[in-house]
Coordinates of C-alpha atoms and ligand atoms in Angstrom, one line a residue:
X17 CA 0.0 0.0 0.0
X18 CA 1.6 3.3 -1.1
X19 CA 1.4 6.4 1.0
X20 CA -0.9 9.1 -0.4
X21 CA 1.2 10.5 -2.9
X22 CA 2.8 14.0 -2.5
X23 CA 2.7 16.5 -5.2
X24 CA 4.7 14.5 -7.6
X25 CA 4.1 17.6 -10.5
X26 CA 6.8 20.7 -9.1
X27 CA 6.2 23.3 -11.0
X28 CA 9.3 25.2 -9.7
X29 CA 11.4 22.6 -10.7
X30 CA 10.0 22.1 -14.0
X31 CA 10.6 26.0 -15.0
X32 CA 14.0 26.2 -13.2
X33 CA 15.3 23.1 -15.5
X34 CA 13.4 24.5 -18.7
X35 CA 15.1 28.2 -17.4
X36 CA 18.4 25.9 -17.5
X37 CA 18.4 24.9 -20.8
X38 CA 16.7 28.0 -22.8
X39 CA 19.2 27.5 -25.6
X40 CA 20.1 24.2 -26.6
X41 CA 24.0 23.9 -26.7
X42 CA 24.7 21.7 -29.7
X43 CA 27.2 19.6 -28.0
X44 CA 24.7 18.8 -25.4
X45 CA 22.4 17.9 -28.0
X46 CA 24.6 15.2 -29.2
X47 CA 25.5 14.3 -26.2
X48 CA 22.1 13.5 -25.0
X49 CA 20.8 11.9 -28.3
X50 CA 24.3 9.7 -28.0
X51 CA 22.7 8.6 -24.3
X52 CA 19.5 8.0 -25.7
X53 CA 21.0 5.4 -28.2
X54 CA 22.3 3.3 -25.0
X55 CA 18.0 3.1 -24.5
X56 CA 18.0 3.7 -20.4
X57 CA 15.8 6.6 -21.3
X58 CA 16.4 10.2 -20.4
X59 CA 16.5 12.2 -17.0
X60 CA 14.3 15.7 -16.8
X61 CA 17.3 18.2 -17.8
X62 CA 17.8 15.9 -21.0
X63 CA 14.6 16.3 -21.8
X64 CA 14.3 20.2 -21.5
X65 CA 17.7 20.5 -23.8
X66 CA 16.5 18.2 -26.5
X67 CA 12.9 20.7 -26.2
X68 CA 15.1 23.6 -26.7
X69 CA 16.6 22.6 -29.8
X70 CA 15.5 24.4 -33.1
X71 CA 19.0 24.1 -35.2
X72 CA 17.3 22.1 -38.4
X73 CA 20.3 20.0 -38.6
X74 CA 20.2 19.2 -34.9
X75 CA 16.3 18.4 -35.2
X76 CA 17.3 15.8 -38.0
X77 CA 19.7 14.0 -35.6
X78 CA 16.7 13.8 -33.2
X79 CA 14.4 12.4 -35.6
X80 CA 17.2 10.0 -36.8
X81 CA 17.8 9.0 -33.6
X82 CA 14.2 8.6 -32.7
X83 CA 13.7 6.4 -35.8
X84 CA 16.4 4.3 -34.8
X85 CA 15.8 3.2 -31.5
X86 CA 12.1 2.8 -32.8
X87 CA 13.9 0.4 -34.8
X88 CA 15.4 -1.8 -33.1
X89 CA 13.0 -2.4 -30.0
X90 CA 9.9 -2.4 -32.2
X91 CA 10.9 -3.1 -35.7
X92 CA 8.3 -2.7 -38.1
X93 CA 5.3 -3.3 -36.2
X94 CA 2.6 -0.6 -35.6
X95 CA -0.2 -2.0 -33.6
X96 CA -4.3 -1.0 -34.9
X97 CA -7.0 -0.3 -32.6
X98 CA -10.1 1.3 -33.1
X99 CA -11.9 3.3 -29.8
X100 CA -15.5 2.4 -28.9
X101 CA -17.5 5.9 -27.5
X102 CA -20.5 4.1 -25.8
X103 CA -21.9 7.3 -24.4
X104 CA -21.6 11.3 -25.1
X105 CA -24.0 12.0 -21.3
X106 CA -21.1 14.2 -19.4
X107 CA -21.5 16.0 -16.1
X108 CA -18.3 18.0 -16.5
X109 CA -17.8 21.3 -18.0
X110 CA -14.1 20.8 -20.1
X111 CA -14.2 24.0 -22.2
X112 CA -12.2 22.0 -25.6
X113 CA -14.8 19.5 -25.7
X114 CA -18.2 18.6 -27.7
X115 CA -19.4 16.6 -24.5
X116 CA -19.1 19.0 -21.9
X117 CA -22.4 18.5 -20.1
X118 CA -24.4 22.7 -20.9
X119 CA -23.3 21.8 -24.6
X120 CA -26.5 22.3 -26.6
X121 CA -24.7 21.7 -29.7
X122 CA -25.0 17.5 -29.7
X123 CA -27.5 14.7 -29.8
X124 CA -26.7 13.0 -26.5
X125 CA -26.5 9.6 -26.8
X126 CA -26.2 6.3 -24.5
X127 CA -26.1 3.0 -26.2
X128 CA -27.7 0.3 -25.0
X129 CA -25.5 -3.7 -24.5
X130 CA -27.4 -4.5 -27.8
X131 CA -25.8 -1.3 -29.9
X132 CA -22.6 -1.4 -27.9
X133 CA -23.1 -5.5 -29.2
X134 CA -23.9 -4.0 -32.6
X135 CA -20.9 -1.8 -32.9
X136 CA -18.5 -4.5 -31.8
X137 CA -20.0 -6.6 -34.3
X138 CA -19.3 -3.9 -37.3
X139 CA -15.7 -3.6 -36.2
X140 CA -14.6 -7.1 -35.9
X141 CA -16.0 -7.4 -39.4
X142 CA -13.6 -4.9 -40.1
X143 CA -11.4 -7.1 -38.4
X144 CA -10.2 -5.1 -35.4
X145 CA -9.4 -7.3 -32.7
X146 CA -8.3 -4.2 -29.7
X147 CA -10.9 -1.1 -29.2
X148 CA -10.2 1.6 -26.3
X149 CA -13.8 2.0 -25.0
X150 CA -14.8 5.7 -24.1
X151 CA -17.4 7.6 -22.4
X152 CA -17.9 10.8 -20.8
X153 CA -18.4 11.2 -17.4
X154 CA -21.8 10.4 -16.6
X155 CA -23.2 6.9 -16.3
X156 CA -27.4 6.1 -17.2
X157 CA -29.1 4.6 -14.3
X158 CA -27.4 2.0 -13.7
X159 CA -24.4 3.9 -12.3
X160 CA -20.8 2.7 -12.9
X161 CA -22.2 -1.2 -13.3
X162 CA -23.1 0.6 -17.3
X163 CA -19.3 0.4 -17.7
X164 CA -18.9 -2.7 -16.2
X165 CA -21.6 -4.6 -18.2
X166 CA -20.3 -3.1 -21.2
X167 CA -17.0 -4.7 -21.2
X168 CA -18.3 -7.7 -20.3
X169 CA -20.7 -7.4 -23.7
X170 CA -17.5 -6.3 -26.0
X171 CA -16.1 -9.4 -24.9
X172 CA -18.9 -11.4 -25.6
X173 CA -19.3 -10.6 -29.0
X174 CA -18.5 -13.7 -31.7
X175 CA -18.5 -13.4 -35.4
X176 CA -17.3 -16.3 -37.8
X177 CA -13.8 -15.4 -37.7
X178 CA -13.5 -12.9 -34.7
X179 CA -13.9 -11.3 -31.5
X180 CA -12.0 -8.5 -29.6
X181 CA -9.0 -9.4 -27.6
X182 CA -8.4 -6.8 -25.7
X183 CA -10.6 -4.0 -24.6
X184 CA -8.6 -0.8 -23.1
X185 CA -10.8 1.7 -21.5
X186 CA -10.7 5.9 -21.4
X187 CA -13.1 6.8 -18.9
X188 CA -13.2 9.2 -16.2
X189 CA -10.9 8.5 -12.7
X190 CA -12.6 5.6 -10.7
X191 CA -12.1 4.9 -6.8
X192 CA -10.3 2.1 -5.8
X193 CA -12.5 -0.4 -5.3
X194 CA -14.1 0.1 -8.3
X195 CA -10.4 -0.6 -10.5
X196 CA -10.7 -3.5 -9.4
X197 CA -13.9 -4.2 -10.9
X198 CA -12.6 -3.1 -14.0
X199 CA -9.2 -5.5 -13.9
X200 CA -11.6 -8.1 -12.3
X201 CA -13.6 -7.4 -16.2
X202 CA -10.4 -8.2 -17.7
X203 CA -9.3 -5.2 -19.1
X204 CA -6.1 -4.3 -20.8
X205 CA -4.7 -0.4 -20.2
X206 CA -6.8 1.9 -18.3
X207 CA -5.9 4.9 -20.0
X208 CA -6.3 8.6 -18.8
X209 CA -4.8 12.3 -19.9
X210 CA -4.2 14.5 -17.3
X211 CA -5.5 17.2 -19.9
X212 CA -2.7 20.1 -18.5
X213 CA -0.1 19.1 -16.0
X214 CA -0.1 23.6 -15.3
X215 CA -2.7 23.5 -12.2
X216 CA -3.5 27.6 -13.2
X217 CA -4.9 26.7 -16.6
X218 CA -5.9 23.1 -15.4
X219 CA -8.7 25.4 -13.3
X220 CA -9.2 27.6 -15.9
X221 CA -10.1 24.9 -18.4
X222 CA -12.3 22.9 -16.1
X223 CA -15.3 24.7 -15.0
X224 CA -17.3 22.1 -13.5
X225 CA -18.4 18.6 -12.3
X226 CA -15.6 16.1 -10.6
X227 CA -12.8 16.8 -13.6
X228 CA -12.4 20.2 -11.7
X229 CA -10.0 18.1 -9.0
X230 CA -7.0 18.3 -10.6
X231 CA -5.6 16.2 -7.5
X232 CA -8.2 13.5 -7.9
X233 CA -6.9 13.1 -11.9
X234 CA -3.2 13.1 -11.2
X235 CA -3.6 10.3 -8.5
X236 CA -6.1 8.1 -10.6
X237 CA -3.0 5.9 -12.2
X238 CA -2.0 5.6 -8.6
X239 CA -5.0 4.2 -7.3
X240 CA -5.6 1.9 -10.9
X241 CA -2.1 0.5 -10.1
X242 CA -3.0 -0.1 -6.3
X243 CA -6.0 -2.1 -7.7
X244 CA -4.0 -4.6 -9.5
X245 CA -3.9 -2.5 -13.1
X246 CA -0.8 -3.4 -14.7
X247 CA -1.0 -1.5 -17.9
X248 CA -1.9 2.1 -17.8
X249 CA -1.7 5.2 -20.3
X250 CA -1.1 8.5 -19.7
X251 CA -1.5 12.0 -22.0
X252 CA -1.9 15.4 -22.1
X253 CA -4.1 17.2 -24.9
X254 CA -1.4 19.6 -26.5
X255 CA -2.7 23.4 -26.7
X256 CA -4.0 23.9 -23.5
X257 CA -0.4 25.0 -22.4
X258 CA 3.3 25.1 -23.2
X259 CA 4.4 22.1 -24.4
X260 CA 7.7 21.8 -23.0
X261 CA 6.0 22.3 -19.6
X262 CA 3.7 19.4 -20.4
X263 CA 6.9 17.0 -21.7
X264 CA 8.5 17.6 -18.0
X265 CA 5.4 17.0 -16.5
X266 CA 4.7 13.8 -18.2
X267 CA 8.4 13.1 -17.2
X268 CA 7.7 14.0 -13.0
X269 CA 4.4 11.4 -13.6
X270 CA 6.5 8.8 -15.4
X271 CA 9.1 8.6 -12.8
X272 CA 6.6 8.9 -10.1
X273 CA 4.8 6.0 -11.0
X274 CA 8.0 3.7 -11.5
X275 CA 9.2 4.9 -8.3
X276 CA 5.9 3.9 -6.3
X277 CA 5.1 0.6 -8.9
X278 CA 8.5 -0.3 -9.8
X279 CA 6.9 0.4 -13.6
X280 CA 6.2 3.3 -15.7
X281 CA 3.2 4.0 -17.9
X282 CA 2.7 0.8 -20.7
X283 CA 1.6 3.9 -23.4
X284 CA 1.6 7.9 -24.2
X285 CA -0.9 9.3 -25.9
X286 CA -0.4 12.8 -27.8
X287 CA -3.6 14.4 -28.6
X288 CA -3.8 17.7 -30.0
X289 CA -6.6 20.2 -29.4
X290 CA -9.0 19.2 -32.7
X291 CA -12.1 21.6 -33.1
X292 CA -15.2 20.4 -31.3
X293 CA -18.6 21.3 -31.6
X294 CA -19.0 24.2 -28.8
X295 CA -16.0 24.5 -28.4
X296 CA -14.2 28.3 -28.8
X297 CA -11.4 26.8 -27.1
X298 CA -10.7 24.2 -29.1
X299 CA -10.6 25.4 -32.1
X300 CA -8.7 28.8 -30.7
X301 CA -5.8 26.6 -29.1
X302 CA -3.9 28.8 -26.6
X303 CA -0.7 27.4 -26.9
X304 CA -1.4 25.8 -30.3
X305 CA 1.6 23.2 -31.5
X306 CA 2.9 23.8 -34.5
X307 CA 3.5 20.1 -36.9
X308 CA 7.4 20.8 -36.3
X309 CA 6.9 21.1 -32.7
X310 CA 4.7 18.1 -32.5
X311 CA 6.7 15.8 -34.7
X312 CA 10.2 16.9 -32.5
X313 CA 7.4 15.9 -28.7
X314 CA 7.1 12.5 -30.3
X315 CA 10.8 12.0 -31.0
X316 CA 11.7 13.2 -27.5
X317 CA 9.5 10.9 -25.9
X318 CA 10.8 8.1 -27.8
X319 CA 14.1 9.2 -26.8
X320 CA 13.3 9.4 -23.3
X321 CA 10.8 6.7 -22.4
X322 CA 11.9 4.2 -24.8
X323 CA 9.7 1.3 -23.7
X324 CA 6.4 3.4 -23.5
X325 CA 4.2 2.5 -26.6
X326 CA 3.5 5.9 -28.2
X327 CA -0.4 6.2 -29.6
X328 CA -0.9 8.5 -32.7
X329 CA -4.8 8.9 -32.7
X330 CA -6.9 9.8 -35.9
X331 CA -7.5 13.1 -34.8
X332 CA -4.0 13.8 -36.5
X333 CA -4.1 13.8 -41.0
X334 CA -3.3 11.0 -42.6
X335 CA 0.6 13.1 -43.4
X336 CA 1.3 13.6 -39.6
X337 CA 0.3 9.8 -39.0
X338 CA 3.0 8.9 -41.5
X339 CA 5.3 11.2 -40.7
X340 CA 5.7 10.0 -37.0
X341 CA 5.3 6.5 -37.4
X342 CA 9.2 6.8 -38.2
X343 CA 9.6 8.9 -34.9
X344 CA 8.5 6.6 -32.3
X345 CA 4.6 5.6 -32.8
X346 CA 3.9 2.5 -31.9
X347 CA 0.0 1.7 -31.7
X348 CA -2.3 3.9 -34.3
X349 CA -6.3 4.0 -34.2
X350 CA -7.8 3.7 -37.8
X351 CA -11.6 3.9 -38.9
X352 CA -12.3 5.6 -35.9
X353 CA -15.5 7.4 -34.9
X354 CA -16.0 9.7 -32.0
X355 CA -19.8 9.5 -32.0
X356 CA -21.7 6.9 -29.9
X357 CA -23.4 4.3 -32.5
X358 CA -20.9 5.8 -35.3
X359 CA -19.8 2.8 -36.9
X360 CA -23.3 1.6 -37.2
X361 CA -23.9 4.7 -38.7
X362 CA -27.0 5.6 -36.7
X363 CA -25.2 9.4 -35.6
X364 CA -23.7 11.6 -37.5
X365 CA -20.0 12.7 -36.7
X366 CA -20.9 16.2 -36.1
X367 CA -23.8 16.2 -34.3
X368 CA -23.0 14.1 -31.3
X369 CA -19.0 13.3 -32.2
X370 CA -16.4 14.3 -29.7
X371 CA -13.9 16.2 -32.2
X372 CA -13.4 16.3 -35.5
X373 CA -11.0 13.7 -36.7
X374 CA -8.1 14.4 -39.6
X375 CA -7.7 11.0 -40.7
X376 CA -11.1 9.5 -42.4
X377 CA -10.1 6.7 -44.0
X378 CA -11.1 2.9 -43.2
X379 CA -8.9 0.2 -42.1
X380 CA -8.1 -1.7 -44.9
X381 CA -7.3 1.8 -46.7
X382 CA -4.4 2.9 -43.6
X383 CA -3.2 -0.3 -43.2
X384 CA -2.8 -0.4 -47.2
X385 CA -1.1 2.5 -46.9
X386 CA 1.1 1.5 -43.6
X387 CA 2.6 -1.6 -45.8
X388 CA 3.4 0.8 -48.4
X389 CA 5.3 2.0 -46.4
X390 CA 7.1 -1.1 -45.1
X391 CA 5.6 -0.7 -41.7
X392 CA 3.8 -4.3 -40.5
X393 CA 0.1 -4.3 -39.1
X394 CA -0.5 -6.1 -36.1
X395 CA -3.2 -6.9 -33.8
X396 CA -1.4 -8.8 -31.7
X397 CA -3.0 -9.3 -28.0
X398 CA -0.4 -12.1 -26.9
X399 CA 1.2 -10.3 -24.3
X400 CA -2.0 -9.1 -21.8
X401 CA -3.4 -12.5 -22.7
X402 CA -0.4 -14.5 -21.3
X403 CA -0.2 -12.5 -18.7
X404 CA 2.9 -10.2 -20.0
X405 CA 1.9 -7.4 -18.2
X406 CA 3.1 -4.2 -15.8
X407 CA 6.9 -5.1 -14.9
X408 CA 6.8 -8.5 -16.6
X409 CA 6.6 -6.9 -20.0
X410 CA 8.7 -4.0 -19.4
X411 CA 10.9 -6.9 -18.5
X412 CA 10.5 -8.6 -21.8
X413 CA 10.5 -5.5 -23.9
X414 CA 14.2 -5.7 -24.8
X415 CA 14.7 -5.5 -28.2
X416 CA 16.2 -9.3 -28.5
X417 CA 13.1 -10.8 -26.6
X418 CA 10.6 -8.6 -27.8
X419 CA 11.8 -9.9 -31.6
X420 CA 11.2 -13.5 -30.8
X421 CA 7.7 -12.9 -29.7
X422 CA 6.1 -9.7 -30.8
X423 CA 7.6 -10.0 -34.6
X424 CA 6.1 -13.9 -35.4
X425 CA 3.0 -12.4 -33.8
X426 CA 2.6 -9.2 -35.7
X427 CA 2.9 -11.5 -38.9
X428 CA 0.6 -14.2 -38.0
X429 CA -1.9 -11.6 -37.1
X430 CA -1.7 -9.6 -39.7
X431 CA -2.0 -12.9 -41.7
X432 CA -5.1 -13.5 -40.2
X433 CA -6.3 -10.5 -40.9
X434 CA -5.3 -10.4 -44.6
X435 CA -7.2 -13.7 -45.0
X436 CA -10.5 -12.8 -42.8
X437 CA -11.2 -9.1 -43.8
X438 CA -9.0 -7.4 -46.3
X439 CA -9.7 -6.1 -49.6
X440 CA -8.4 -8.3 -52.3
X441 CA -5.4 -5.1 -53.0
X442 CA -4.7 -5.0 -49.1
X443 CA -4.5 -8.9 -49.8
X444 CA -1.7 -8.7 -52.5
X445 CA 0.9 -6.1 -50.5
X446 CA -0.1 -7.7 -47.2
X447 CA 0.9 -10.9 -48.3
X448 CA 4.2 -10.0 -50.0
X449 CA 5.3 -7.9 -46.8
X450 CA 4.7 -10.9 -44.6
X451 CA 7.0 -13.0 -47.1
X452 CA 9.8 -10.3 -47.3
X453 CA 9.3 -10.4 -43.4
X454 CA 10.1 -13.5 -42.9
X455 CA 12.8 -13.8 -45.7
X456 CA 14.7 -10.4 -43.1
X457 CA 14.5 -12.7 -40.1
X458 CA 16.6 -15.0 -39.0
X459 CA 17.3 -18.0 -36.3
X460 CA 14.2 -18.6 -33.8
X461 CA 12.1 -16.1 -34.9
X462 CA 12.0 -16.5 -38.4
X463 CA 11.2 -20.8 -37.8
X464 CA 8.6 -19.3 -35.0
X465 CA 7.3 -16.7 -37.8
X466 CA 7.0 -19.4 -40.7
X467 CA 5.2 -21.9 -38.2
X468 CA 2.7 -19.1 -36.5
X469 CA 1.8 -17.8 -40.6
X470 CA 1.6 -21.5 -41.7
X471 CA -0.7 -22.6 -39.1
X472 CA -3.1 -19.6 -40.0
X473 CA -2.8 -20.3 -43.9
X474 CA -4.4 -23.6 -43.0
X475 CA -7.3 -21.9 -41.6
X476 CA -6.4 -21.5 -37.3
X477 CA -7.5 -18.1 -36.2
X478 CA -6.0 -16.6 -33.1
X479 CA -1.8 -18.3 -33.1
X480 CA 0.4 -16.7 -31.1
X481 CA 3.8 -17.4 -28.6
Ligands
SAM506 N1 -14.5 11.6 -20.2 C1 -13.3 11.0 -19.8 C2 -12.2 12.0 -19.5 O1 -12.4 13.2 -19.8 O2 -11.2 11.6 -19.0 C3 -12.7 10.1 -20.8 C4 -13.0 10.2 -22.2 S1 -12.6 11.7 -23.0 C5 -13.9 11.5 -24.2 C6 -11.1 11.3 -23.9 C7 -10.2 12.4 -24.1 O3 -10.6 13.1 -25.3 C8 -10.0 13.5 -23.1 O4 -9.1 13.0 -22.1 C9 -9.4 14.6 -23.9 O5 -7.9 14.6 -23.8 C10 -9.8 14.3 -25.3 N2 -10.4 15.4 -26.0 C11 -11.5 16.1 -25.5 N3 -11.8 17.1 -26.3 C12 -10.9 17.1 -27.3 C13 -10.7 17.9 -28.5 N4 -11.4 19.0 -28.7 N5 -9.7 17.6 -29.3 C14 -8.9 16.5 -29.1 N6 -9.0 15.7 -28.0 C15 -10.0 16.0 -27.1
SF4_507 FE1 -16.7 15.0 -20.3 FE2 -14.3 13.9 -20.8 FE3 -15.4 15.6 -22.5 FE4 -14.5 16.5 -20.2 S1 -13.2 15.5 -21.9 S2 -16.4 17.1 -21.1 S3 -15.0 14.8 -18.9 S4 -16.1 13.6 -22.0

């Protein structure tokens, strides 16, 4: 049982280490992207020089580096999910978003376990086998259990081929006891942003409801990770504040929690303030990120946390998504919809969606174009379902071990999605990219790789080691 955590965000000490290091010196540069490439991850004043670097040349050894160490711990892989919003009902007043509970502007919508059942259906046909299930922060009657029994339906869906594998979950901070209600469901991340790290504009950006405790937020990973929750995400939606601030931040949270658990967060995520129906705020970022800036954030966290899974969302263009999967991303939505009942097509996007998304396309289209570009699908779940999880797969995330399991798995279940779902295009450059794969591995991996794809040519869904 951990004590009741301090103020783990100083805010003094984040400022006097950004004061530090105003101007990047460019032999500190290299010196900290040479550290980087050792793959310990990076310390706080690391962090704020590699932020203060705008030298283009210098910015090109950070991305270079950030591609590299991508690299070699995840190879090609990029992970697909697809989120699940299962209700817009809010009682909180966040001023960037379209669900913020006096917003007129949206259809409100709940779905029931038979259109949550209906939507699951719709993406498995799609042949999605993770979704991140989302909801505001207001349950219908049935309180918190609404949550609850939706998970339990997700995973009960079956189609002829399918079923989802893994449900991660975005939903507002829970007590205790109830965490463990949501591991006891069987989920894999819980996931939260902490918005803005800054406490002044955290208040100024959240006028009402329980989101107003910045306190209650900040500790939530705590308490999921006291409830048994292995794999958790954190965030912070760039534009509310300085993004250099926010990088430290995330930093002071990152080395809080492995202090306290002994493990770090299992992902990032890097929204950026998208418009929102409502919304002045968000479509009037105050501290806006420019592309540049946000492709350099992802390469610095890469850099630093090098371990951390790095989610690129769809509410970034189809060009940024590209562009970063060489920095550092690791797990990309695709298809997604940010209204409840959206995949069935019962909403519309702009009357009761969240934001509005940059990348539109469907699945088989982005993961057409993320073989173009060498880059190998997977929806893999091996790891949370053998129990690789928290410090046992930070442990096994080395980039030897990680080859021998999460490269034959990335191909067989790619493989199996080529064969269930694809388009008969996606089909062709799928398939070749599996054989060059397996033709650029070598020893156990490559005979584990050839076995796993085998087995599923012969018709076995769900193969993995
Ligand atoms: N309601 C819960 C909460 O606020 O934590 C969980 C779900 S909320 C729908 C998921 C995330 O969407 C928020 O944490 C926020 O970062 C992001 N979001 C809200 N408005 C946004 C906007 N206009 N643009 C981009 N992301 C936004
Ligand atoms: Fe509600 Fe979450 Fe939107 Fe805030 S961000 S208004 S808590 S759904």
């Amino acid at each position: 049982m951990y004590n009741v955590p301090t103020n783990f965000i100083n805010e003094q000490k984040i400022w006097d280490v950004l004061n530090a290091h105003k101007t990047a010196d460019a032999i500190q540069v290299r010196e900290v992207i040479a550290k980087a490439t050792e793959m310990k991850g990076l310390n706080l004043d690391d962090v704020a020089i590699l932020t203060g670097v705008s030298d283009p040349e210098l910015i090109k050894e950070l991305f270079d580096s950030a591609n590299q160490i991508k690299d070699t711990i995840y190879g090609k892989r990029l992970v697909l999910f697809a989120p699940l919003y299962i209700s817009n009902l809010c009682a909180n007043e966040c001023l960037y978003c379209a669900f913020r509970a006096t917003n007129k502007g949206i259809l409100r919508n709940v779905l029931s376990q038979k259109q949550i059942a209906r939507e699951v259906e719709i993406l498995i046909n799609q042949g999605h086998k993770r979704v991140l299930m989302v909801a505001g922060e207001s349950y219908p009657n049935q309180g918190f259990q609404y949550v609850l029994d939706s998970i339990k339906t997700i995973y009960k869906v079956k189609t002829e081929h399918g079923e989802i594998r893994r449900v991660n979950v975005n939903i507002a901070p829970l007590k205790t006891e109830e965490f463990k209600l949501l591991k006891y469901e069987g989920i894999g991340t819980y996931q939260i942003f902490q918005e803005t790290y800054h406490r002044e504009t955290y208040n100024k950006v959240h006028l009402g409801g329980k989101k107003k405790d910045y306190n209650w937020r900040a500790w939530s990973l705590h308490r999921a990770m006291e409830a048994g929750i292995d794999d958790v995400g954190i965030g912070v939606l760039f534009g509310l504040f300085d993004y250099r601030y926010e990088i430290l931040a995330m930093m002071q949270h990152i080395n809080e929690l492995e202090e306290k658990f002994g493990v770090g967060p299992h992902t990032i995520s890097v929204p950026r303030l998208e418009p929102a129906t409502g919304s002045d705020l968000a479509s009037h970022p105050p501290f806006a990120v420019s592309d540049i800036q946000f492709r350099k954030l992802v390469a610095i966290l890469r850099l630093a946390v090098p371990y951390t899974g790095i989610i690129m969302s769809t509410r970034e263009t189809a060009k940024m998504r590209r562009e970063t999967f060489a920095l550092g991303v690791s797990q990309i939505s695709a298809g997604s919809r940010t209204n409840p009942g959206g995949y069935e097509g019962e909403t519309k996007d702009d009357v009761s969606g969240q934001f509005s998304l940059g990348d539109h396309r469907s699945l088989d289209e982005v993961i057409r174009d993320v073989v173009s570009m060498g880059h190998v699908p997977s929806f893999c779940t091996a790891c949370y379902r053998l129990g690789r999880t928290g410090q046992d797969f930070m442990d096994l995330a080395k980039p030897g071990d990680i080859k021998l399991h999460c490269g034959p798995n990335a191909l067989s279940s790619f493989m199996e999605y080529l064969q269930n779902y694809a388009s008969p295009a996606t089909q062709k450059v799928g398939k070749q990219l599996i054989k060059d794969s397996i033709n650029d591995m070598n020893g156990l991996a490559k005979q584990r790789a050839e076995k796993l794809v085998k087995r599923v040519e012969a018709g076995k869904d769900d193969v993995y080691c």
